[in-house]
PDB file of C-alpha atoms in Angstrom:
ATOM      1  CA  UNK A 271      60.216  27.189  32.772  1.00 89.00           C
ATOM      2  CA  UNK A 272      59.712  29.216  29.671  1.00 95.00           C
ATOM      3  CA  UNK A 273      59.644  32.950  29.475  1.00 97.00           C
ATOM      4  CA  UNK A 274      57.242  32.917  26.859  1.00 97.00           C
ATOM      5  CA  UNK A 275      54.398  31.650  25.166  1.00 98.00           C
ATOM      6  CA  UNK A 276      52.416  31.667  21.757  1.00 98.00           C
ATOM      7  CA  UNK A 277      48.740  30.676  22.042  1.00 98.00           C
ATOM      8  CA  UNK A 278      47.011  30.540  18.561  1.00 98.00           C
ATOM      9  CA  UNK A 279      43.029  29.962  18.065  1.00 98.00           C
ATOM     10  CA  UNK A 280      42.197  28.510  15.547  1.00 98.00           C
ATOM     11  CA  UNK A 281      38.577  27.702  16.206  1.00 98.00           C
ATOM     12  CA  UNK A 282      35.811  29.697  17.915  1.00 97.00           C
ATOM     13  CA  UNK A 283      32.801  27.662  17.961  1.00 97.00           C
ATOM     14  CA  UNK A 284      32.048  24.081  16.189  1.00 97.00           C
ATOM     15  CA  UNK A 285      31.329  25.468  12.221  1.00 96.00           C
ATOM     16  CA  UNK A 286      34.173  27.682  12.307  1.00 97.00           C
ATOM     17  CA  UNK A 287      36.168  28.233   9.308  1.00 97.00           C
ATOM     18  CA  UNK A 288      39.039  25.696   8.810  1.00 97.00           C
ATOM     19  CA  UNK A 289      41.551  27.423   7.521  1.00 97.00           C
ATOM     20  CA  UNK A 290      42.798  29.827  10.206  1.00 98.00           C
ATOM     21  CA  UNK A 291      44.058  26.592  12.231  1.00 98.00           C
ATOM     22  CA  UNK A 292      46.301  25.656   9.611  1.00 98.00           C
ATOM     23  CA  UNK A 293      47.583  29.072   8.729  1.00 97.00           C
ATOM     24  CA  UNK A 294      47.933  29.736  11.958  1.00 98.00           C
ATOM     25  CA  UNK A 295      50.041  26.118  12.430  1.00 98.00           C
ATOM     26  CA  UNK A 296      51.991  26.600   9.403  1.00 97.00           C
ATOM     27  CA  UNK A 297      52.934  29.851   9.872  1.00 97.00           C
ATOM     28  CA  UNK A 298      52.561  31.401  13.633  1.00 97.00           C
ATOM     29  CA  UNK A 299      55.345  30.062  15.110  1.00 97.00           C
ATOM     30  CA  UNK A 300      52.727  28.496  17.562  1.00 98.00           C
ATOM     31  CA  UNK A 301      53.821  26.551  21.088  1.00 98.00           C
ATOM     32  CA  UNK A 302      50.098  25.456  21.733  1.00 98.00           C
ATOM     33  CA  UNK A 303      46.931  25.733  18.899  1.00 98.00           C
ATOM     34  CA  UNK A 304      43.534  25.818  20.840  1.00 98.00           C
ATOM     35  CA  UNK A 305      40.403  25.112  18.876  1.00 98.00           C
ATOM     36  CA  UNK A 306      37.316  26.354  21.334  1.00 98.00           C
ATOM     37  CA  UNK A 307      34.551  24.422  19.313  1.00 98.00           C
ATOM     38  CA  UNK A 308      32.007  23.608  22.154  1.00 97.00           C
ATOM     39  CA  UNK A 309      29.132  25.490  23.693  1.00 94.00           C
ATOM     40  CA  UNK A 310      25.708  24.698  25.342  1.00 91.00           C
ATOM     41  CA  UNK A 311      23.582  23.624  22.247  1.00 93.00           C
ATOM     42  CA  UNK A 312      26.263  21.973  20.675  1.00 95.00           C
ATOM     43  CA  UNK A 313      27.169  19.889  23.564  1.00 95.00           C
ATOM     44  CA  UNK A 314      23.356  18.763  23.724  1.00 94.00           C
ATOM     45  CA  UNK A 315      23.390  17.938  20.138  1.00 96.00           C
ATOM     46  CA  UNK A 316      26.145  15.520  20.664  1.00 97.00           C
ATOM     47  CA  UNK A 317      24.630  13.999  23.388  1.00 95.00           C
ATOM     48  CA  UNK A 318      21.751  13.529  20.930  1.00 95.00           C
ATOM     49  CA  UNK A 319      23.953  11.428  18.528  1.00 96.00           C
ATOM     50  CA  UNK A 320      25.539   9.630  21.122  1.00 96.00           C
ATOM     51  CA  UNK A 321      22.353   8.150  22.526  1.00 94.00           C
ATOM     52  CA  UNK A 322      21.882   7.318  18.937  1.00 95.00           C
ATOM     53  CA  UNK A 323      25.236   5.718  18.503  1.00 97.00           C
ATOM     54  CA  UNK A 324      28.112   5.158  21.560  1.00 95.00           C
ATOM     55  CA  UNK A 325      30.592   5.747  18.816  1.00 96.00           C
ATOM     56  CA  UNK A 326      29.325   9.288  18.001  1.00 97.00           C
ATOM     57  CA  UNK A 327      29.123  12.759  20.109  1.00 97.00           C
ATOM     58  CA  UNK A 328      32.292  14.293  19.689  1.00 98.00           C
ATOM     59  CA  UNK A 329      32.423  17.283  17.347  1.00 98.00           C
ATOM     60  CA  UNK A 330      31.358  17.087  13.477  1.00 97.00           C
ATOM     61  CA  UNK A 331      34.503  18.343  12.040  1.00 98.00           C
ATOM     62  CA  UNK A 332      36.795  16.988  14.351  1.00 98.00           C
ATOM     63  CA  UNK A 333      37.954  14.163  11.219  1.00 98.00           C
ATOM     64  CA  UNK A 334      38.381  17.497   8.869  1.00 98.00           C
ATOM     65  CA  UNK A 335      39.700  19.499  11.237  1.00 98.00           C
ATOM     66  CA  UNK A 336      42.303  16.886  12.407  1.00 98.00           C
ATOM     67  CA  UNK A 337      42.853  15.821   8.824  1.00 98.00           C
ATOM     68  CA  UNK A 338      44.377  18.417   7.914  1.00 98.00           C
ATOM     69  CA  UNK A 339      46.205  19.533  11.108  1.00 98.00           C
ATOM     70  CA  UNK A 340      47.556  16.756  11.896  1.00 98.00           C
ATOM     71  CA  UNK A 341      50.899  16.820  10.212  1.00 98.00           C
ATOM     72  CA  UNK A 342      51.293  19.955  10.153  1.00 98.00           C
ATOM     73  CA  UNK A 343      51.516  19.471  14.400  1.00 98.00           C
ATOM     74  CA  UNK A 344      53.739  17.419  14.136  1.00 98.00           C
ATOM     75  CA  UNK A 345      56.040  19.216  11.900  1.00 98.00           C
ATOM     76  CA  UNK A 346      56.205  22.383  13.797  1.00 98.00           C
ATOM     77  CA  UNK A 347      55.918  20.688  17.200  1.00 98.00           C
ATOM     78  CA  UNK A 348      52.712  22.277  18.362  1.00 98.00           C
ATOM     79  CA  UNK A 349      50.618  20.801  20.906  1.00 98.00           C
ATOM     80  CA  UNK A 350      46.735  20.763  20.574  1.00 98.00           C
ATOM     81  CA  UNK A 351      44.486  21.326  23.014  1.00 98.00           C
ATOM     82  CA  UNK A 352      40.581  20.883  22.198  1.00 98.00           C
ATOM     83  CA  UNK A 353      37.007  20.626  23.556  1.00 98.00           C
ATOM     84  CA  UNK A 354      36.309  18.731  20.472  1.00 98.00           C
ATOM     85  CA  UNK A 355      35.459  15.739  22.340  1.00 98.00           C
ATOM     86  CA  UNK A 356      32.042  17.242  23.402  1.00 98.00           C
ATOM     87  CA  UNK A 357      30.013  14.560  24.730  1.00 97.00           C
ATOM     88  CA  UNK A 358      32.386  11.635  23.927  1.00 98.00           C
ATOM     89  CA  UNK A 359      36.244  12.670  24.258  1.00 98.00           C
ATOM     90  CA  UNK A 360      37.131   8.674  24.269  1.00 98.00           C
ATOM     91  CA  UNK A 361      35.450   8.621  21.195  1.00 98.00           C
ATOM     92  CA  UNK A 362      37.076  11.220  19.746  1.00 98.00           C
ATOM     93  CA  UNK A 363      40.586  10.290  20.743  1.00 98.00           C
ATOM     94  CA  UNK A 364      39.947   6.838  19.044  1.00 98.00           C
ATOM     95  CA  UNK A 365      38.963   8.521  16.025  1.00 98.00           C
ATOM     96  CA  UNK A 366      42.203  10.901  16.087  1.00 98.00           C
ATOM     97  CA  UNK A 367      44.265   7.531  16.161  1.00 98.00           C
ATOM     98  CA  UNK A 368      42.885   5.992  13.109  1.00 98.00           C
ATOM     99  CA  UNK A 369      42.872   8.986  11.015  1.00 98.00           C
ATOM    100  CA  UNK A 370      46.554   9.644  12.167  1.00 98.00           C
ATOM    101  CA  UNK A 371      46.978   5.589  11.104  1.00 98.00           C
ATOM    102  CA  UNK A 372      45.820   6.759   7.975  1.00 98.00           C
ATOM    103  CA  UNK A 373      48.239   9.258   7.450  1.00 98.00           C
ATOM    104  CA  UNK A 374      50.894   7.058   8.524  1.00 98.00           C
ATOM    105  CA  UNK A 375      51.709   9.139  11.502  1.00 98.00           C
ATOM    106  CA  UNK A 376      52.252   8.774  15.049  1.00 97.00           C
ATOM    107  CA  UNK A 377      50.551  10.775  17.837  1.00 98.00           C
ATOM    108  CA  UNK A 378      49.566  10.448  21.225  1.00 98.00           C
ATOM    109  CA  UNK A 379      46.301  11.817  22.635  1.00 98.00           C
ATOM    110  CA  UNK A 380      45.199  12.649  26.092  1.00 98.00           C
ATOM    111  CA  UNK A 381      41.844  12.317  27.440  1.00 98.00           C
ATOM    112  CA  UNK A 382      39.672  14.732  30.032  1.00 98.00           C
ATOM    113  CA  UNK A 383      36.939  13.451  31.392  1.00 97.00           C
ATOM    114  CA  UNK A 384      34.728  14.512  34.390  1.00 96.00           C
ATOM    115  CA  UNK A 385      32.340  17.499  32.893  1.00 97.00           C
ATOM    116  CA  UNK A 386      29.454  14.696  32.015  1.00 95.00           C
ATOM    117  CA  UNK A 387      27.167  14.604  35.353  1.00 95.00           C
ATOM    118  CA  UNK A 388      24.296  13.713  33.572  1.00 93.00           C
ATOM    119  CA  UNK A 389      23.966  10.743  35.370  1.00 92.00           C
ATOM    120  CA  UNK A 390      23.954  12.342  38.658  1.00 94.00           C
ATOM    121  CA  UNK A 391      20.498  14.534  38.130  1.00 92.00           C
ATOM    122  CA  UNK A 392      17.165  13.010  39.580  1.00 93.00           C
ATOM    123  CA  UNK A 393      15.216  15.859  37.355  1.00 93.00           C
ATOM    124  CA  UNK A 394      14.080  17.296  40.852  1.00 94.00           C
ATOM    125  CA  UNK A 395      16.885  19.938  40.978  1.00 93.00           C
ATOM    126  CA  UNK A 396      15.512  23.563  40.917  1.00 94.00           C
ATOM    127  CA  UNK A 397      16.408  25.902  38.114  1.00 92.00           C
ATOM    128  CA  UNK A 398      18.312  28.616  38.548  1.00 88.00           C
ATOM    129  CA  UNK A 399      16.018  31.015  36.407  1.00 86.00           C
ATOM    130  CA  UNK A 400      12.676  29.694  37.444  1.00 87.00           C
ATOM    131  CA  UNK A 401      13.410  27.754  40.673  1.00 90.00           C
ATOM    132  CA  UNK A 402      11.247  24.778  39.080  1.00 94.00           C
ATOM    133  CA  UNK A 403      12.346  21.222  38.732  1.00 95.00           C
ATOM    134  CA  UNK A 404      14.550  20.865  35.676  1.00 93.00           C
ATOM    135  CA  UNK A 405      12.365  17.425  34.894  1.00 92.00           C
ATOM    136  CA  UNK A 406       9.187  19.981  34.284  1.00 94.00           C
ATOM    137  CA  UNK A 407      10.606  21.769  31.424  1.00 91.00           C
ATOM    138  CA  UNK A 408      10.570  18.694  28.917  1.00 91.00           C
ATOM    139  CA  UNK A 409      13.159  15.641  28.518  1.00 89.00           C
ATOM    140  CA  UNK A 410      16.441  15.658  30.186  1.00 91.00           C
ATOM    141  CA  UNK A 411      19.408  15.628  27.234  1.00 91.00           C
ATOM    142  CA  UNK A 412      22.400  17.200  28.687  1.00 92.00           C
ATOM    143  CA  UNK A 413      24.331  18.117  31.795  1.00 93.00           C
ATOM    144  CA  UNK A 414      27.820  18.949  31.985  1.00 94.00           C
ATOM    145  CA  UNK A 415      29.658  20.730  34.320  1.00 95.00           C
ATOM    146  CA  UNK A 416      32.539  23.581  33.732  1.00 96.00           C
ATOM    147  CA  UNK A 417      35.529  21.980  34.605  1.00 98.00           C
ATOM    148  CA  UNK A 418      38.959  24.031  35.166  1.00 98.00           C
ATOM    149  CA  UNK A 419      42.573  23.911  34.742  1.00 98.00           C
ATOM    150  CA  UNK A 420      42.727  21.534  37.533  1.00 98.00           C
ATOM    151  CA  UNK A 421      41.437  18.887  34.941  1.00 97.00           C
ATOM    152  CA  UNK A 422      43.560  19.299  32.090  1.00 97.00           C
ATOM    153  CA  UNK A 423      47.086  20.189  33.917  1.00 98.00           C
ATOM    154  CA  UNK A 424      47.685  16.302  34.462  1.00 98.00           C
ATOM    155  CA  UNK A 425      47.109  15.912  30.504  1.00 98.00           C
ATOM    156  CA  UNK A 426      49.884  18.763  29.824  1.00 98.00           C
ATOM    157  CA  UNK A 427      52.409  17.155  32.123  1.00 97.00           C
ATOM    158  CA  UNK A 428      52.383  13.922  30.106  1.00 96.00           C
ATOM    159  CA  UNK A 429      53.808  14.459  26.828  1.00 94.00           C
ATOM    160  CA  UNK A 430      50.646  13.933  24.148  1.00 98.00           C
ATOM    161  CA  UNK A 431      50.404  16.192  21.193  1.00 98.00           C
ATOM    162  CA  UNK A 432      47.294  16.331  21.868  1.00 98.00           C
ATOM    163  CA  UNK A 433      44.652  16.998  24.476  1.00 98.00           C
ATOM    164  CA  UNK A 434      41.235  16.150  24.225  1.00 98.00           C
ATOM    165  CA  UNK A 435      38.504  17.713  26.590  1.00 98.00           C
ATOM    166  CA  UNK A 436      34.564  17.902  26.813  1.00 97.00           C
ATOM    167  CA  UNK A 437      32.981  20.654  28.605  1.00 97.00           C
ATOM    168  CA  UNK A 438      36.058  23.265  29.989  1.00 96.00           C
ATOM    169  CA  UNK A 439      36.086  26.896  31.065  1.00 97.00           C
ATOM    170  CA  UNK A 440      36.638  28.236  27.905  1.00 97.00           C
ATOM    171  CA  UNK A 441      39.769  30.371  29.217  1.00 98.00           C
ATOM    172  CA  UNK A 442      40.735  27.826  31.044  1.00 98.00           C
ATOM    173  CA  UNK A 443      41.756  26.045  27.517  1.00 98.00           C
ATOM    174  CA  UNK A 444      44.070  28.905  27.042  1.00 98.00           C
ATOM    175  CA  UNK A 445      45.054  29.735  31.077  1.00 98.00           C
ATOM    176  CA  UNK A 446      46.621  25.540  31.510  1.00 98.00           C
ATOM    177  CA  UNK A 447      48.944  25.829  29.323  1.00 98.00           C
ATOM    178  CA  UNK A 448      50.012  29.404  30.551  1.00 98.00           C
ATOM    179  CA  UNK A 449      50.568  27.728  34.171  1.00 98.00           C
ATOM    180  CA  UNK A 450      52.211  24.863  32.961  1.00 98.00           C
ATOM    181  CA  UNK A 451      55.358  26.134  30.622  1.00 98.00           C
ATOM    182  CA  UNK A 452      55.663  29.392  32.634  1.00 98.00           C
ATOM    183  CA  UNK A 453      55.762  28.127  36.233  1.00 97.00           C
ATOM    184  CA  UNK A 454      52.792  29.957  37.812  1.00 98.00           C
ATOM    185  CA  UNK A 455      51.169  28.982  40.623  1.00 97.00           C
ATOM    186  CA  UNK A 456      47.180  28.286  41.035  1.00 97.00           C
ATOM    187  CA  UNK A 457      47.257  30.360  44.300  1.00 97.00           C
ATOM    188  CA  UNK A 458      48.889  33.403  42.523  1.00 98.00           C
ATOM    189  CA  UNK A 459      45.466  35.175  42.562  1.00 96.00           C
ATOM    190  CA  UNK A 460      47.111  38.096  40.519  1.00 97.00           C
ATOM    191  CA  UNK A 461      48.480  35.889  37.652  1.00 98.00           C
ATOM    192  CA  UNK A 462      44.985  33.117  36.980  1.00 98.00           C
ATOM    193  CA  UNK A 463      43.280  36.578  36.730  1.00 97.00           C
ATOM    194  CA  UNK A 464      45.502  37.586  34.248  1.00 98.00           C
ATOM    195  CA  UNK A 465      45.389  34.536  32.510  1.00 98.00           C
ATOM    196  CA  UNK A 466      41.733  34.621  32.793  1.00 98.00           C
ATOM    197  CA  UNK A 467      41.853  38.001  30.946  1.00 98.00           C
ATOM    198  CA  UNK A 468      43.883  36.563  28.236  1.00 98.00           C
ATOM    199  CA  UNK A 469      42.211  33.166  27.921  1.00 98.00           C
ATOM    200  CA  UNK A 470      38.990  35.246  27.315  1.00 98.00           C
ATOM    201  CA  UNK A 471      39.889  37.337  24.891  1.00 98.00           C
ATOM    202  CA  UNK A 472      41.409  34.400  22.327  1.00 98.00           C
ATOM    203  CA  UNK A 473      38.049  32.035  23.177  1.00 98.00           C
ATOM    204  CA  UNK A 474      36.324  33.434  20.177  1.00 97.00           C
ATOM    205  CA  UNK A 475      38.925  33.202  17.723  1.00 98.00           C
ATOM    206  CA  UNK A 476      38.184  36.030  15.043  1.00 97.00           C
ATOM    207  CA  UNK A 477      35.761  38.091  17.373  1.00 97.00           C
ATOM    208  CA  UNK A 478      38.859  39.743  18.453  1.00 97.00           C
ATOM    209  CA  UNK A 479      40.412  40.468  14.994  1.00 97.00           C
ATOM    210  CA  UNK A 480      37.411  42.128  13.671  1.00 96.00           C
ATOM    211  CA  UNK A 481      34.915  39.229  13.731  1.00 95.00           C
ATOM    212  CA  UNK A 482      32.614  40.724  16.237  1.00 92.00           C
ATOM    213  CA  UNK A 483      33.589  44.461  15.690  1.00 95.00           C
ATOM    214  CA  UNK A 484      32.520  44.539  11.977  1.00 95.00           C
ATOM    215  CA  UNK A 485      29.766  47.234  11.209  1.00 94.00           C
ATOM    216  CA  UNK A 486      29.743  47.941   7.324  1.00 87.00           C
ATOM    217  CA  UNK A 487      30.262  52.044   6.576  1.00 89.00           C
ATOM    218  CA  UNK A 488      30.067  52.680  10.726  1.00 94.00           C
ATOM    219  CA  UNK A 489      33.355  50.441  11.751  1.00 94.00           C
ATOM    220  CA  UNK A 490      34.664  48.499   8.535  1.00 93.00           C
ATOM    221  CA  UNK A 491      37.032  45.815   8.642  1.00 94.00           C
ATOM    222  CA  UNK A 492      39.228  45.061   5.392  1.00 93.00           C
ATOM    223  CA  UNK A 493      39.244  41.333   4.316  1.00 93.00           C
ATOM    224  CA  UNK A 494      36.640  39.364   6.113  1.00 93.00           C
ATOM    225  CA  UNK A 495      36.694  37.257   3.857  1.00 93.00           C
ATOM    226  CA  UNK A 496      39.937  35.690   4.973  1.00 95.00           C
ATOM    227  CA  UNK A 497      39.786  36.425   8.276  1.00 96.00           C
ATOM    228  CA  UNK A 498      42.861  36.031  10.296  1.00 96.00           C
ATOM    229  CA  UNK A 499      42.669  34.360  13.918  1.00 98.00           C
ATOM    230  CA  UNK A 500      44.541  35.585  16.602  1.00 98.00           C
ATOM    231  CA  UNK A 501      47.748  35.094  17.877  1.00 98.00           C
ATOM    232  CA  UNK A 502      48.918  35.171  21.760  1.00 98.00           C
ATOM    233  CA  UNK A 503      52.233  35.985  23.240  1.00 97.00           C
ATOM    234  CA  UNK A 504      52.148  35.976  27.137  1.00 98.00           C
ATOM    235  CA  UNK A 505      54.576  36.543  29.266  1.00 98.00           C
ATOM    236  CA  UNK A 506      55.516  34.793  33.091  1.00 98.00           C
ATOM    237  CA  UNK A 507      54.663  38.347  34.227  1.00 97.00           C
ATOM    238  CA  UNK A 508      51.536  37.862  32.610  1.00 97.00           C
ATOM    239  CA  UNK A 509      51.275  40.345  30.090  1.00 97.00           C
ATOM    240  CA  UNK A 510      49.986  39.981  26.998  1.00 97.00           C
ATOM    241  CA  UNK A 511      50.668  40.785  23.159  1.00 97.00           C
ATOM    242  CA  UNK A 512      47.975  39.527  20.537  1.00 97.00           C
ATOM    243  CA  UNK A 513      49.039  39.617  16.711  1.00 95.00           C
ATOM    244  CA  UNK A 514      47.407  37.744  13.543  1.00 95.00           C
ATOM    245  CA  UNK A 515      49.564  36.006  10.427  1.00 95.00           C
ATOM    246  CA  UNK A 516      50.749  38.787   8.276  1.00 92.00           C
ATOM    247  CA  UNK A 517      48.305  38.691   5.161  1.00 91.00           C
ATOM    248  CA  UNK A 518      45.135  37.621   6.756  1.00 94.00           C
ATOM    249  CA  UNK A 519      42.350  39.089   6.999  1.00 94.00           C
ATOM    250  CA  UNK A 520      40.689  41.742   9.979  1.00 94.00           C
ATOM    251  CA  UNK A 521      42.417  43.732  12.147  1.00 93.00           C
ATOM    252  CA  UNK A 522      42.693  43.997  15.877  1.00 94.00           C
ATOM    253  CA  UNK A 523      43.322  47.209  17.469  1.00 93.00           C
ATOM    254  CA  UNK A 524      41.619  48.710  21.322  1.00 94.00           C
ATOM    255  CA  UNK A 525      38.060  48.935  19.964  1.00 95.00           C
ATOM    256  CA  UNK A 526      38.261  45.067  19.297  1.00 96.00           C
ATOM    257  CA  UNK A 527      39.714  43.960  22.258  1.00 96.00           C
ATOM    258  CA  UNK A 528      37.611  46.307  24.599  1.00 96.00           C
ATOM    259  CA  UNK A 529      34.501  44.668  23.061  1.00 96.00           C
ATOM    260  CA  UNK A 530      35.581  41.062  23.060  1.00 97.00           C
ATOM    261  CA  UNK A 531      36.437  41.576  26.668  1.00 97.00           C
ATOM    262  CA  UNK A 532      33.104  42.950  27.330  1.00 96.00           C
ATOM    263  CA  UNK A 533      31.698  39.728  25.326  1.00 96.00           C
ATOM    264  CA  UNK A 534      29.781  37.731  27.604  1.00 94.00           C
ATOM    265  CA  UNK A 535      30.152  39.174  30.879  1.00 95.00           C
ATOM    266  CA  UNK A 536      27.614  40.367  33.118  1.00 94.00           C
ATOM    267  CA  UNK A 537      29.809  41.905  36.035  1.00 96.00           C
ATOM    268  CA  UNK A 538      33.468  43.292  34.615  1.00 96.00           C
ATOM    269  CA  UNK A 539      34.178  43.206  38.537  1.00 96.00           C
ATOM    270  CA  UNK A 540      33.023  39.378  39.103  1.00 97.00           C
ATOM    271  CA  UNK A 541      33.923  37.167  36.591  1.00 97.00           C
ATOM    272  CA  UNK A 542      33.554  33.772  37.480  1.00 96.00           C
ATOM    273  CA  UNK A 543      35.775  30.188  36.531  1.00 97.00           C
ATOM    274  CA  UNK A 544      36.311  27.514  37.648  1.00 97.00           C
ATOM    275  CA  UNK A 545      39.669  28.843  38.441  1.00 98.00           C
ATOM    276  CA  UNK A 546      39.244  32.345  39.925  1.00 97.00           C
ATOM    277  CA  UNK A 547      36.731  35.567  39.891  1.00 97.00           C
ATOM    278  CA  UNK A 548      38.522  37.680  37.818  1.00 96.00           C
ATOM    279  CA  UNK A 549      38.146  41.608  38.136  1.00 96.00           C
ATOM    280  CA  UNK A 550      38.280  42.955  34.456  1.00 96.00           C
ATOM    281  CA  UNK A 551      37.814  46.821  35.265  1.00 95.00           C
ATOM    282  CA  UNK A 552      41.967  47.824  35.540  1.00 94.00           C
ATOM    283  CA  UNK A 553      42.705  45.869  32.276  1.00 96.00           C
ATOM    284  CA  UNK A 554      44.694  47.726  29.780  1.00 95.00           C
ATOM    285  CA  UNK A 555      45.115  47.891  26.438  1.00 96.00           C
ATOM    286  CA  UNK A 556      47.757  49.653  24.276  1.00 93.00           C
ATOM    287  CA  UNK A 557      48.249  49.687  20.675  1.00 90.00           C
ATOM    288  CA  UNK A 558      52.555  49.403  20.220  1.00 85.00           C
ATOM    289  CA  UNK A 559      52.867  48.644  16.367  1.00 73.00           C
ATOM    290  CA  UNK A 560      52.078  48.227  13.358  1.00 65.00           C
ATOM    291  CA  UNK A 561      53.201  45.632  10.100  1.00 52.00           C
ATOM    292  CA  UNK A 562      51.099  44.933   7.116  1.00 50.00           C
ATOM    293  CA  UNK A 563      47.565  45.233   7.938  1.00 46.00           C
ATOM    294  CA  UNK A 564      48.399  43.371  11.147  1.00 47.00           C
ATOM    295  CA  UNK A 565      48.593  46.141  14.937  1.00 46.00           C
ATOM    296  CA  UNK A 566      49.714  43.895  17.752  1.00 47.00           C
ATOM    297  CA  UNK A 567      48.311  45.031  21.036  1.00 49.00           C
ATOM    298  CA  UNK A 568      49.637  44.550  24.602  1.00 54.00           C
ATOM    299  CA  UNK A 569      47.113  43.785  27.253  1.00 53.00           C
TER     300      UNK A 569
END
């Protein structure tokens, strides 16, 4: 078991920016690169083009985005892990193959499967918001469930570059690989809730380095333009310490992370995974350094 990790993000949502991913590759000394590209509408719009063709649904950029990544995962020995595959991971992981043909390379991709339960609706279910069937608000398109770290620890244990998923816990993407190098185990209630903490605040990619902070005049952040992504060290104690490449754009200091770890969550004191309900309200930040325009910060 490892003592440490690094964690980079290099994707936050399906038309982010492709050029964080390969600075962070090429230059942030990376174990794992997660690119978070999936969410609720884009999932549906890939099941959309994959009724229209069994050979689509996965995401729109994955040939770019794995284009260009490709070798440079290979040459620094950094594992992917990916909810690219949206509604058609096998689809995806085919497509991975021949592009890495095409570049002469070799690579070996795992598959997740088991978020798609679109099958198993009648339409008669009641909503959650309006207790009504689902059929009565308009044609079915989508249904996929949240799957955890249960589903994608099998996938790190074999030894593909990379990992392919559809619908996951979006700190879950971040919290399997944390269990897997560092030894923890899934009953250590302390540790997935620390994980959780951690996978949550690198989901969004560049939220936390100034992304979602940004206010022009009231809270300015230098260099948006070339935004840096973030950067994750964690510990086996489960600490954290999140950095950006030197040069890059944004900046991450306690105002960023409080507000990425408020992103998105209803009840600090119940947040719920597939994994565990973390309790977010005796996290702590602390700013320790600074180089260039980049602070780290220790959660």
């Amino acid at each position: 078991m490892k003592e440490k990790i690094r964690i980079g993000c290099g994707a936050g949502f399906s038309g982010d920016r492709l050029e964080p991913a390969l600075i962070l590759t090429e230059k942030g000394n990376l174990d794992y690169l997660v690119l978070e590209c999936l969410a609720e509408r884009t999932i549906a719009l890939a099941q959309k083009r994959k009724q229209q063709d069994p050979n689509s649904g996965y995401d729109v950029l994955l040939e770019r985005r794995i284009e260009g990544l490709l070798p440079l995962l290979l040459q620094h020995q950094t594992r992917l892990i990916t909810n690219m595959g949206a509604a058609n991971p096998i689809a995806g992981a085919k497509k991975i193959l021949e592009i890495a043909q095409k570049l002469r390379l070799k690579v070996k991709v795992a598959v997740v499967l088991g978020d798609d339960v679109f099958d198993q609706l009648s339409g008669e279910e009641l909503s959650m918001e309006g207790e009504k069937p689902l059929s009565s608000y308009g044609q079915l398109i989508s249904a996929n469930a949240y799957l955890g770290v249960d589903a994608i620890l099998p996938a790190l244990a074999t030894d593909a570059q990379i990992i392919l998923t559809g619908r996951l816990a979006d700190p879950s993407l971040f919290l399997a690989p944390m269990i897997h190098e560092l030894g923890w185990s899934k009953e250590n209630a302390d540790l997935m809730g620390k994980g959780t903490v951690l996978g949550h605040l690198m989901e969004c990619a560049g939220q936390i380095t100034g992304g979602y902070f940004a206010d022009p005049v009231t809270k300015p952040v230098p260099d948006m333009d070339i935004l840096g992504h973030p950067i994750l060290e964690v510990s086996r104690d489960g600490s954290g310490l999140i950095s950006k490449v030197n040069g890059t754009g944004g900046l991450i200091n306690t105002q960023t992370a409080k507000e990425q770890l408020l992103y998105e969550v209803l009840d600090p004191g119940n947040y719920f995974t597939p994994d565990v309900v973390a309790d977010f309200r005796s996290v702590r930040f602390e700013e320790i350094g600074h180089f260039e325009n980049q602070p780290p910060h220790r959660v």
